[in-house]
Amino acid sequence: KQEVTQIPAALSVPEGENLVLNCSFTDSAIYNLQWFRQDPGKGLTSLLLIQSSQREQTSGRLNASLDKSSGRSTLYIAASQPGDSATYLCAGNTGRRALTFGSGTRLQVQP
Amino acid sequence: GAVVSQHPSRVICKSGTSVKIECRSLDFQATTMFWYRQFPKQSLMLMATSNEGSKATYEQGVEKDKFLINHASLTLSTLTVTSAHPEDSSFYICSARARNLRGGIGSDTQYFGPGTRLTVL
């Protein structure tokens, strides 16, 4: 059974800092891995999706990497802004097709 | 892009009543839809997998007689919470799986609805 872990659980940084969010998964037979953003009381916004054949994806200030062999993915946020404050979730897609979510990292970017 | 809608976005009901939540894929066909539940400050947990025209597959610990799922068409799945209790209060999110034009197992993508917040008094 796939298990997904996210570290740290919470993070507070000053505006402008570059930061890395970590995600680890137990089943390396992963089809893809997604990173989502969730604002308080809201649904999910998909940020990046990395297919199993890919090693990274980039969108604007966001870069996500995937290392299947070590069971790890990272989300890099460059030049953080207060508007980046949210909970970031990673989720792995394995053979069952449903996503297994991590517990999330709550990010607070201080102005 | 692919859009998934949910209705209602928020519902408050009395204990013992039933509540139906709709999940629609607006511009694509979804052979599979998933229902997740999120309790406050927790992550999303899969409740059930819904395939068009067949019975839903429920995760361990999810009562199928309490959470009725119907996937009658390729664009609509419904979740009915029967005899709701305060402990059923949660954020319910659906997703629809779309296979992109290139096909292939590795290209599967899920699109999420905006969620439904259920409060049972």
PDB file of C-alpha atoms in Angstrom:
ATOM      1  CA  LYS A   1       0.000   0.000   0.000  1.00  0.00           C
ATOM      2  CA  GLN A   2       1.321   3.375  -1.006  1.00  0.00           C
ATOM      3  CA  GLU A   3       2.163   5.756   1.807  1.00  0.00           C
ATOM      4  CA  VAL A   4       3.072   9.377   1.212  1.00  0.00           C
ATOM      5  CA  THR A   5       4.864  11.541   3.748  1.00  0.00           C
ATOM      6  CA  GLN A   6       5.512  15.256   3.619  1.00  0.00           C
ATOM      7  CA  ILE A   7       8.149  17.163   5.523  1.00  0.00           C
ATOM      8  CA  PRO A   8       7.992  19.686   7.058  1.00  0.00           C
ATOM      9  CA  ALA A   9       4.419  19.802   8.310  1.00  0.00           C
ATOM     10  CA  ALA A  10       4.618  23.575   8.582  1.00  0.00           C
ATOM     11  CA  LEU A  11       7.009  26.216   7.344  1.00  0.00           C
ATOM     12  CA  SER A  12       7.242  29.951   7.848  1.00  0.00           C
ATOM     13  CA  VAL A  13       9.646  32.011   5.754  1.00  0.00           C
ATOM     14  CA  PRO A  14      10.207  35.677   4.994  1.00  0.00           C
ATOM     15  CA  GLU A  15       9.169  36.976   1.615  1.00  0.00           C
ATOM     16  CA  GLY A  16      11.735  36.462  -1.126  1.00  0.00           C
ATOM     17  CA  GLU A  17      13.248  33.260   0.176  1.00  0.00           C
ATOM     18  CA  ASN A  18      13.676  30.192  -1.949  1.00  0.00           C
ATOM     19  CA  LEU A  19      12.275  27.073  -0.310  1.00  0.00           C
ATOM     20  CA  VAL A  20      11.962  23.341  -0.778  1.00  0.00           C
ATOM     21  CA  LEU A  21       9.078  21.115   0.222  1.00  0.00           C
ATOM     22  CA  ASN A  22       9.721  17.407   0.509  1.00  0.00           C
ATOM     23  CA  CYS A  23       7.552  14.429  -0.318  1.00  0.00           C
ATOM     24  CA  SER A  24       8.441  10.762   0.048  1.00  0.00           C
ATOM     25  CA  PHE A  25       6.537   7.696  -1.076  1.00  0.00           C
ATOM     26  CA  THR A  26       6.936   4.011  -0.330  1.00  0.00           C
ATOM     27  CA  ASP A  27       5.887   2.384  -3.611  1.00  0.00           C
ATOM     28  CA  SER A  28       8.295   3.204  -6.417  1.00  0.00           C
ATOM     29  CA  ALA A  29       5.899   1.728  -8.984  1.00  0.00           C
ATOM     30  CA  ILE A  30       4.342   5.105  -9.435  1.00  0.00           C
ATOM     31  CA  TYR A  31       2.646   6.329 -12.609  1.00  0.00           C
ATOM     32  CA  ASN A  32       2.823   9.976 -11.778  1.00  0.00           C
ATOM     33  CA  LEU A  33       3.098  12.379  -8.897  1.00  0.00           C
ATOM     34  CA  GLN A  34       1.187  15.608  -8.506  1.00  0.00           C
ATOM     35  CA  TRP A  35       1.663  18.665  -6.396  1.00  0.00           C
ATOM     36  CA  PHE A  36      -1.405  20.615  -5.341  1.00  0.00           C
ATOM     37  CA  ARG A  37      -2.100  23.827  -3.522  1.00  0.00           C
ATOM     38  CA  GLN A  38      -5.024  24.165  -1.146  1.00  0.00           C
ATOM     39  CA  ASP A  39      -6.142  27.441   0.353  1.00  0.00           C
ATOM     40  CA  PRO A  40      -8.063  27.349   3.663  1.00  0.00           C
ATOM     41  CA  GLY A  41     -11.559  25.999   3.174  1.00  0.00           C
ATOM     42  CA  LYS A  42     -11.062  25.617  -0.553  1.00  0.00           C
ATOM     43  CA  GLY A  43     -10.543  22.850  -3.076  1.00  0.00           C
ATOM     44  CA  LEU A  44      -7.356  21.751  -4.774  1.00  0.00           C
ATOM     45  CA  THR A  45      -5.383  23.606  -7.384  1.00  0.00           C
ATOM     46  CA  SER A  46      -3.092  21.392  -9.432  1.00  0.00           C
ATOM     47  CA  LEU A  47       0.389  22.877  -9.676  1.00  0.00           C
ATOM     48  CA  LEU A  48       2.567  20.321 -11.381  1.00  0.00           C
ATOM     49  CA  LEU A  49       2.287  16.751 -12.549  1.00  0.00           C
ATOM     50  CA  ILE A  50       5.362  14.626 -13.147  1.00  0.00           C
ATOM     51  CA  GLN A  51       5.007  11.447 -15.156  1.00  0.00           C
ATOM     52  CA  SER A  52       7.009   8.413 -14.095  1.00  0.00           C
ATOM     53  CA  SER A  53       9.232   8.813 -17.138  1.00  0.00           C
ATOM     54  CA  GLN A  54      10.091  12.390 -16.238  1.00  0.00           C
ATOM     55  CA  ARG A  55      12.489  13.734 -13.660  1.00  0.00           C
ATOM     56  CA  GLU A  56      11.157  17.260 -13.266  1.00  0.00           C
ATOM     57  CA  GLN A  57       8.552  19.765 -14.307  1.00  0.00           C
ATOM     58  CA  THR A  58       8.637  23.542 -14.155  1.00  0.00           C
ATOM     59  CA  SER A  59       5.932  26.170 -14.080  1.00  0.00           C
ATOM     60  CA  GLY A  60       6.903  29.755 -13.412  1.00  0.00           C
ATOM     61  CA  ARG A  61       8.573  29.954 -10.020  1.00  0.00           C
ATOM     62  CA  LEU A  62       7.785  26.331  -9.256  1.00  0.00           C
ATOM     63  CA  ASN A  63       9.954  23.336 -10.013  1.00  0.00           C
ATOM     64  CA  ALA A  64       9.110  19.786  -9.021  1.00  0.00           C
ATOM     65  CA  SER A  65      11.442  16.824  -9.235  1.00  0.00           C
ATOM     66  CA  LEU A  66      10.819  13.116  -9.047  1.00  0.00           C
ATOM     67  CA  ASP A  67      13.304  10.405  -8.078  1.00  0.00           C
ATOM     68  CA  LYS A  68      11.528   7.069  -8.229  1.00  0.00           C
ATOM     69  CA  SER A  69      14.517   5.066  -7.076  1.00  0.00           C
ATOM     70  CA  SER A  70      14.733   6.931  -3.788  1.00  0.00           C
ATOM     71  CA  GLY A  71      10.983   7.436  -3.491  1.00  0.00           C
ATOM     72  CA  ARG A  72      11.241  11.210  -3.269  1.00  0.00           C
ATOM     73  CA  SER A  73       9.831  14.315  -4.848  1.00  0.00           C
ATOM     74  CA  THR A  74      10.604  17.927  -4.067  1.00  0.00           C
ATOM     75  CA  LEU A  75       8.771  21.131  -4.831  1.00  0.00           C
ATOM     76  CA  TYR A  76      11.028  24.139  -5.157  1.00  0.00           C
ATOM     77  CA  ILE A  77       9.480  27.583  -4.855  1.00  0.00           C
ATOM     78  CA  ALA A  78      11.678  30.456  -5.945  1.00  0.00           C
ATOM     79  CA  ALA A  79      11.393  33.982  -4.598  1.00  0.00           C
ATOM     80  CA  SER A  80       8.461  33.221  -2.336  1.00  0.00           C
ATOM     81  CA  GLN A  81       5.607  35.722  -2.015  1.00  0.00           C
ATOM     82  CA  PRO A  82       2.875  36.189   0.611  1.00  0.00           C
ATOM     83  CA  GLY A  83       0.387  34.934  -1.983  1.00  0.00           C
ATOM     84  CA  ASP A  84       2.165  31.579  -1.920  1.00  0.00           C
ATOM     85  CA  SER A  85       0.864  30.996   1.604  1.00  0.00           C
ATOM     86  CA  ALA A  86      -1.258  27.843   1.496  1.00  0.00           C
ATOM     87  CA  THR A  87      -1.098  24.133   2.188  1.00  0.00           C
ATOM     88  CA  TYR A  88       0.847  22.155  -0.384  1.00  0.00           C
ATOM     89  CA  LEU A  89      -0.088  18.540  -0.959  1.00  0.00           C
ATOM     90  CA  CYS A  90       1.726  15.902  -2.940  1.00  0.00           C
ATOM     91  CA  ALA A  91      -0.072  12.839  -4.211  1.00  0.00           C
ATOM     92  CA  GLY A  92       1.134   9.664  -5.872  1.00  0.00           C
ATOM     93  CA  ASN A  93      -0.749   7.746  -8.525  1.00  0.00           C
ATOM     94  CA  THR A  94      -0.042   4.031  -8.526  1.00  0.00           C
ATOM     95  CA  GLY A  95      -1.789   1.059 -10.042  1.00  0.00           C
ATOM     96  CA  ARG A  96      -5.082   1.663  -8.278  1.00  0.00           C
ATOM     97  CA  ARG A  97      -5.449   4.949 -10.117  1.00  0.00           C
ATOM     98  CA  ALA A  98      -6.710   6.763  -7.051  1.00  0.00           C
ATOM     99  CA  LEU A  99      -4.293   9.276  -5.618  1.00  0.00           C
ATOM    100  CA  THR A 100      -2.633   8.747  -2.274  1.00  0.00           C
ATOM    101  CA  PHE A 101      -2.124  12.091  -0.596  1.00  0.00           C
ATOM    102  CA  GLY A 102       0.479  13.220   1.851  1.00  0.00           C
ATOM    103  CA  SER A 103      -0.552  15.125   4.949  1.00  0.00           C
ATOM    104  CA  GLY A 104       0.580  18.418   3.469  1.00  0.00           C
ATOM    105  CA  THR A 105       2.951  21.247   4.310  1.00  0.00           C
ATOM    106  CA  ARG A 106       1.395  24.479   5.585  1.00  0.00           C
ATOM    107  CA  LEU A 107       3.420  27.353   4.204  1.00  0.00           C
ATOM    108  CA  GLN A 108       3.319  30.876   5.561  1.00  0.00           C
ATOM    109  CA  VAL A 109       5.273  33.544   3.716  1.00  0.00           C
ATOM    110  CA  GLN A 110       5.767  36.614   5.872  1.00  0.00           C
ATOM    111  CA  PRO A 111       5.674  39.993   4.115  1.00  0.00           C
TER     112      PRO A 111
ATOM    113  CA  GLY B   1      -8.753  22.525 -19.795  1.00  0.00           C
ATOM    114  CA  ALA B   2     -10.800  19.796 -18.176  1.00  0.00           C
ATOM    115  CA  VAL B   3     -13.286  21.112 -15.626  1.00  0.00           C
ATOM    116  CA  VAL B   4     -15.053  19.240 -12.868  1.00  0.00           C
ATOM    117  CA  SER B   5     -17.934  20.817 -10.995  1.00  0.00           C
ATOM    118  CA  GLN B   6     -19.538  19.874  -7.704  1.00  0.00           C
ATOM    119  CA  HIS B   7     -22.918  20.831  -6.388  1.00  0.00           C
ATOM    120  CA  PRO B   8     -23.712  22.043  -3.833  1.00  0.00           C
ATOM    121  CA  SER B   9     -20.568  23.806  -2.669  1.00  0.00           C
ATOM    122  CA  ARG B  10     -21.866  23.995   0.869  1.00  0.00           C
ATOM    123  CA  VAL B  11     -24.718  22.278   2.657  1.00  0.00           C
ATOM    124  CA  ILE B  12     -26.017  22.302   6.199  1.00  0.00           C
ATOM    125  CA  CYS B  13     -28.488  19.630   7.224  1.00  0.00           C
ATOM    126  CA  LYS B  14     -30.099  18.168  10.291  1.00  0.00           C
ATOM    127  CA  SER B  15     -28.980  14.889  11.761  1.00  0.00           C
ATOM    128  CA  GLY B  16     -30.837  11.945  10.234  1.00  0.00           C
ATOM    129  CA  THR B  17     -31.450  13.501   6.854  1.00  0.00           C
ATOM    130  CA  SER B  18     -29.855  12.498   3.556  1.00  0.00           C
ATOM    131  CA  VAL B  19     -27.704  14.716   1.382  1.00  0.00           C
ATOM    132  CA  LYS B  20     -26.820  14.239  -2.281  1.00  0.00           C
ATOM    133  CA  ILE B  21     -23.642  15.665  -3.780  1.00  0.00           C
ATOM    134  CA  GLU B  22     -23.169  15.801  -7.546  1.00  0.00           C
ATOM    135  CA  CYS B  23     -19.873  15.626  -9.392  1.00  0.00           C
ATOM    136  CA  ARG B  24     -19.826  16.466 -13.097  1.00  0.00           C
ATOM    137  CA  SER B  25     -17.122  16.465 -15.718  1.00  0.00           C
ATOM    138  CA  LEU B  26     -18.088  19.407 -17.898  1.00  0.00           C
ATOM    139  CA  ASP B  27     -16.019  19.010 -21.029  1.00  0.00           C
ATOM    140  CA  PHE B  28     -14.763  15.462 -21.035  1.00  0.00           C
ATOM    141  CA  GLN B  29     -15.951  11.946 -20.385  1.00  0.00           C
ATOM    142  CA  ALA B  30     -14.844  10.283 -17.201  1.00  0.00           C
ATOM    143  CA  THR B  31     -15.023   6.525 -16.995  1.00  0.00           C
ATOM    144  CA  THR B  32     -13.773   6.694 -13.427  1.00  0.00           C
ATOM    145  CA  MET B  33     -14.522   9.157 -10.663  1.00  0.00           C
ATOM    146  CA  PHE B  34     -13.105   9.152  -7.177  1.00  0.00           C
ATOM    147  CA  TRP B  35     -14.627  10.440  -3.958  1.00  0.00           C
ATOM    148  CA  TYR B  36     -12.363  11.763  -1.223  1.00  0.00           C
ATOM    149  CA  ARG B  37     -13.085  13.096   2.248  1.00  0.00           C
ATOM    150  CA  GLN B  38     -11.046  15.643   4.162  1.00  0.00           C
ATOM    151  CA  PHE B  39     -11.493  16.300   7.869  1.00  0.00           C
ATOM    152  CA  PRO B  40     -10.240  19.606   9.305  1.00  0.00           C
ATOM    153  CA  LYS B  41      -6.481  19.965   9.155  1.00  0.00           C
ATOM    154  CA  GLN B  42      -6.099  16.508   7.685  1.00  0.00           C
ATOM    155  CA  SER B  43      -5.267  15.289   4.225  1.00  0.00           C
ATOM    156  CA  LEU B  44      -7.590  13.800   1.659  1.00  0.00           C
ATOM    157  CA  MET B  45      -8.595  10.191   2.154  1.00  0.00           C
ATOM    158  CA  LEU B  46     -10.074   8.095  -0.619  1.00  0.00           C
ATOM    159  CA  MET B  47     -13.585   6.900   0.137  1.00  0.00           C
ATOM    160  CA  ALA B  48     -14.542   5.065  -3.030  1.00  0.00           C
ATOM    161  CA  THR B  49     -13.871   4.567  -6.699  1.00  0.00           C
ATOM    162  CA  SER B  50     -16.804   4.968  -9.042  1.00  0.00           C
ATOM    163  CA  ASN B  51     -16.870   3.399 -12.481  1.00  0.00           C
ATOM    164  CA  GLU B  52     -19.570   4.223 -14.987  1.00  0.00           C
ATOM    165  CA  GLY B  53     -22.206   1.531 -15.179  1.00  0.00           C
ATOM    166  CA  SER B  54     -20.878  -0.612 -12.352  1.00  0.00           C
ATOM    167  CA  LYS B  55     -20.892  -0.706  -8.597  1.00  0.00           C
ATOM    168  CA  ALA B  56     -18.516   1.517  -6.719  1.00  0.00           C
ATOM    169  CA  THR B  57     -15.526   0.103  -4.899  1.00  0.00           C
ATOM    170  CA  TYR B  58     -15.313   1.309  -1.318  1.00  0.00           C
ATOM    171  CA  GLU B  59     -12.219   1.685   0.806  1.00  0.00           C
ATOM    172  CA  GLN B  60     -11.889  -0.260   4.005  1.00  0.00           C
ATOM    173  CA  GLY B  61     -13.868   1.340   6.793  1.00  0.00           C
ATOM    174  CA  VAL B  62     -16.250   3.242   4.504  1.00  0.00           C
ATOM    175  CA  GLU B  63     -19.844   2.047   4.847  1.00  0.00           C
ATOM    176  CA  LYS B  64     -21.308   1.463   1.415  1.00  0.00           C
ATOM    177  CA  ASP B  65     -24.878   1.552   2.740  1.00  0.00           C
ATOM    178  CA  LYS B  66     -24.261   4.943   4.281  1.00  0.00           C
ATOM    179  CA  PHE B  67     -22.387   6.537   1.401  1.00  0.00           C
ATOM    180  CA  LEU B  68     -24.325   5.632  -1.728  1.00  0.00           C
ATOM    181  CA  ILE B  69     -22.508   6.250  -4.984  1.00  0.00           C
ATOM    182  CA  ASN B  70     -24.127   6.270  -8.386  1.00  0.00           C
ATOM    183  CA  HIS B  71     -22.202   6.762 -11.616  1.00  0.00           C
ATOM    184  CA  ALA B  72     -25.021   6.681 -14.133  1.00  0.00           C
ATOM    185  CA  SER B  73     -23.294   8.429 -17.015  1.00  0.00           C
ATOM    186  CA  LEU B  74     -19.829   9.281 -18.254  1.00  0.00           C
ATOM    187  CA  THR B  75     -20.165  12.811 -16.917  1.00  0.00           C
ATOM    188  CA  LEU B  76     -21.995  12.444 -13.623  1.00  0.00           C
ATOM    189  CA  SER B  77     -21.379  10.696 -10.330  1.00  0.00           C
ATOM    190  CA  THR B  78     -23.395  11.290  -7.176  1.00  0.00           C
ATOM    191  CA  LEU B  79     -22.596  10.659  -3.541  1.00  0.00           C
ATOM    192  CA  THR B  80     -25.522  10.411  -1.142  1.00  0.00           C
ATOM    193  CA  VAL B  81     -24.815  10.582   2.554  1.00  0.00           C
ATOM    194  CA  THR B  82     -27.736   8.759   4.150  1.00  0.00           C
ATOM    195  CA  SER B  83     -28.949   9.354   7.707  1.00  0.00           C
ATOM    196  CA  ALA B  84     -26.232  11.921   8.213  1.00  0.00           C
ATOM    197  CA  HIS B  85     -24.681  12.376  11.651  1.00  0.00           C
ATOM    198  CA  PRO B  86     -22.506  15.201  12.976  1.00  0.00           C
ATOM    199  CA  GLU B  87     -19.410  13.010  12.562  1.00  0.00           C
ATOM    200  CA  ASP B  88     -20.089  12.965   8.811  1.00  0.00           C
ATOM    201  CA  SER B  89     -19.387  16.690   8.710  1.00  0.00           C
ATOM    202  CA  SER B  90     -16.438  17.038   6.383  1.00  0.00           C
ATOM    203  CA  PHE B  91     -15.164  18.391   3.085  1.00  0.00           C
ATOM    204  CA  TYR B  92     -16.032  16.013   0.249  1.00  0.00           C
ATOM    205  CA  ILE B  93     -14.051  16.278  -2.993  1.00  0.00           C
ATOM    206  CA  CYS B  94     -14.512  14.333  -6.194  1.00  0.00           C
ATOM    207  CA  SER B  95     -12.095  13.822  -9.033  1.00  0.00           C
ATOM    208  CA  ALA B  96     -12.521  12.539 -12.542  1.00  0.00           C
ATOM    209  CA  ARG B  97      -9.881  10.631 -14.413  1.00  0.00           C
ATOM    210  CA  ALA B  98      -9.240  11.677 -17.977  1.00  0.00           C
ATOM    211  CA  ARG B  99      -7.014   9.849 -20.340  1.00  0.00           C
ATOM    212  CA  ASN B 100      -5.196  12.303 -22.545  1.00  0.00           C
ATOM    213  CA  LEU B 101      -5.217  12.105 -26.274  1.00  0.00           C
ATOM    214  CA  ARG B 102      -1.907  10.344 -26.405  1.00  0.00           C
ATOM    215  CA  GLY B 103      -3.243   7.627 -24.196  1.00  0.00           C
ATOM    216  CA  GLY B 104      -1.083   5.283 -22.204  1.00  0.00           C
ATOM    217  CA  ILE B 105      -1.198   4.367 -18.549  1.00  0.00           C
ATOM    218  CA  GLY B 106       1.393   6.933 -17.577  1.00  0.00           C
ATOM    219  CA  SER B 107      -0.564   9.818 -18.979  1.00  0.00           C
ATOM    220  CA  ASP B 108      -3.617   9.490 -16.728  1.00  0.00           C
ATOM    221  CA  THR B 109      -4.578  12.747 -15.117  1.00  0.00           C
ATOM    222  CA  GLN B 110      -7.180  13.438 -12.466  1.00  0.00           C
ATOM    223  CA  TYR B 111      -9.133  16.643 -12.331  1.00  0.00           C
ATOM    224  CA  PHE B 112     -10.622  17.711  -9.049  1.00  0.00           C
ATOM    225  CA  GLY B 113     -13.896  19.384  -8.257  1.00  0.00           C
ATOM    226  CA  PRO B 114     -14.010  22.393  -5.938  1.00  0.00           C
ATOM    227  CA  GLY B 115     -15.370  20.354  -3.045  1.00  0.00           C
ATOM    228  CA  THR B 116     -18.539  20.312  -0.959  1.00  0.00           C
ATOM    229  CA  ARG B 117     -18.511  21.290   2.677  1.00  0.00           C
ATOM    230  CA  LEU B 118     -21.073  19.303   4.613  1.00  0.00           C
ATOM    231  CA  THR B 119     -22.137  20.355   8.085  1.00  0.00           C
ATOM    232  CA  VAL B 120     -24.522  18.094   9.970  1.00  0.00           C
ATOM    233  CA  LEU B 121     -26.218  19.700  12.964  1.00  0.00           C
TER     234      LEU B 121
END
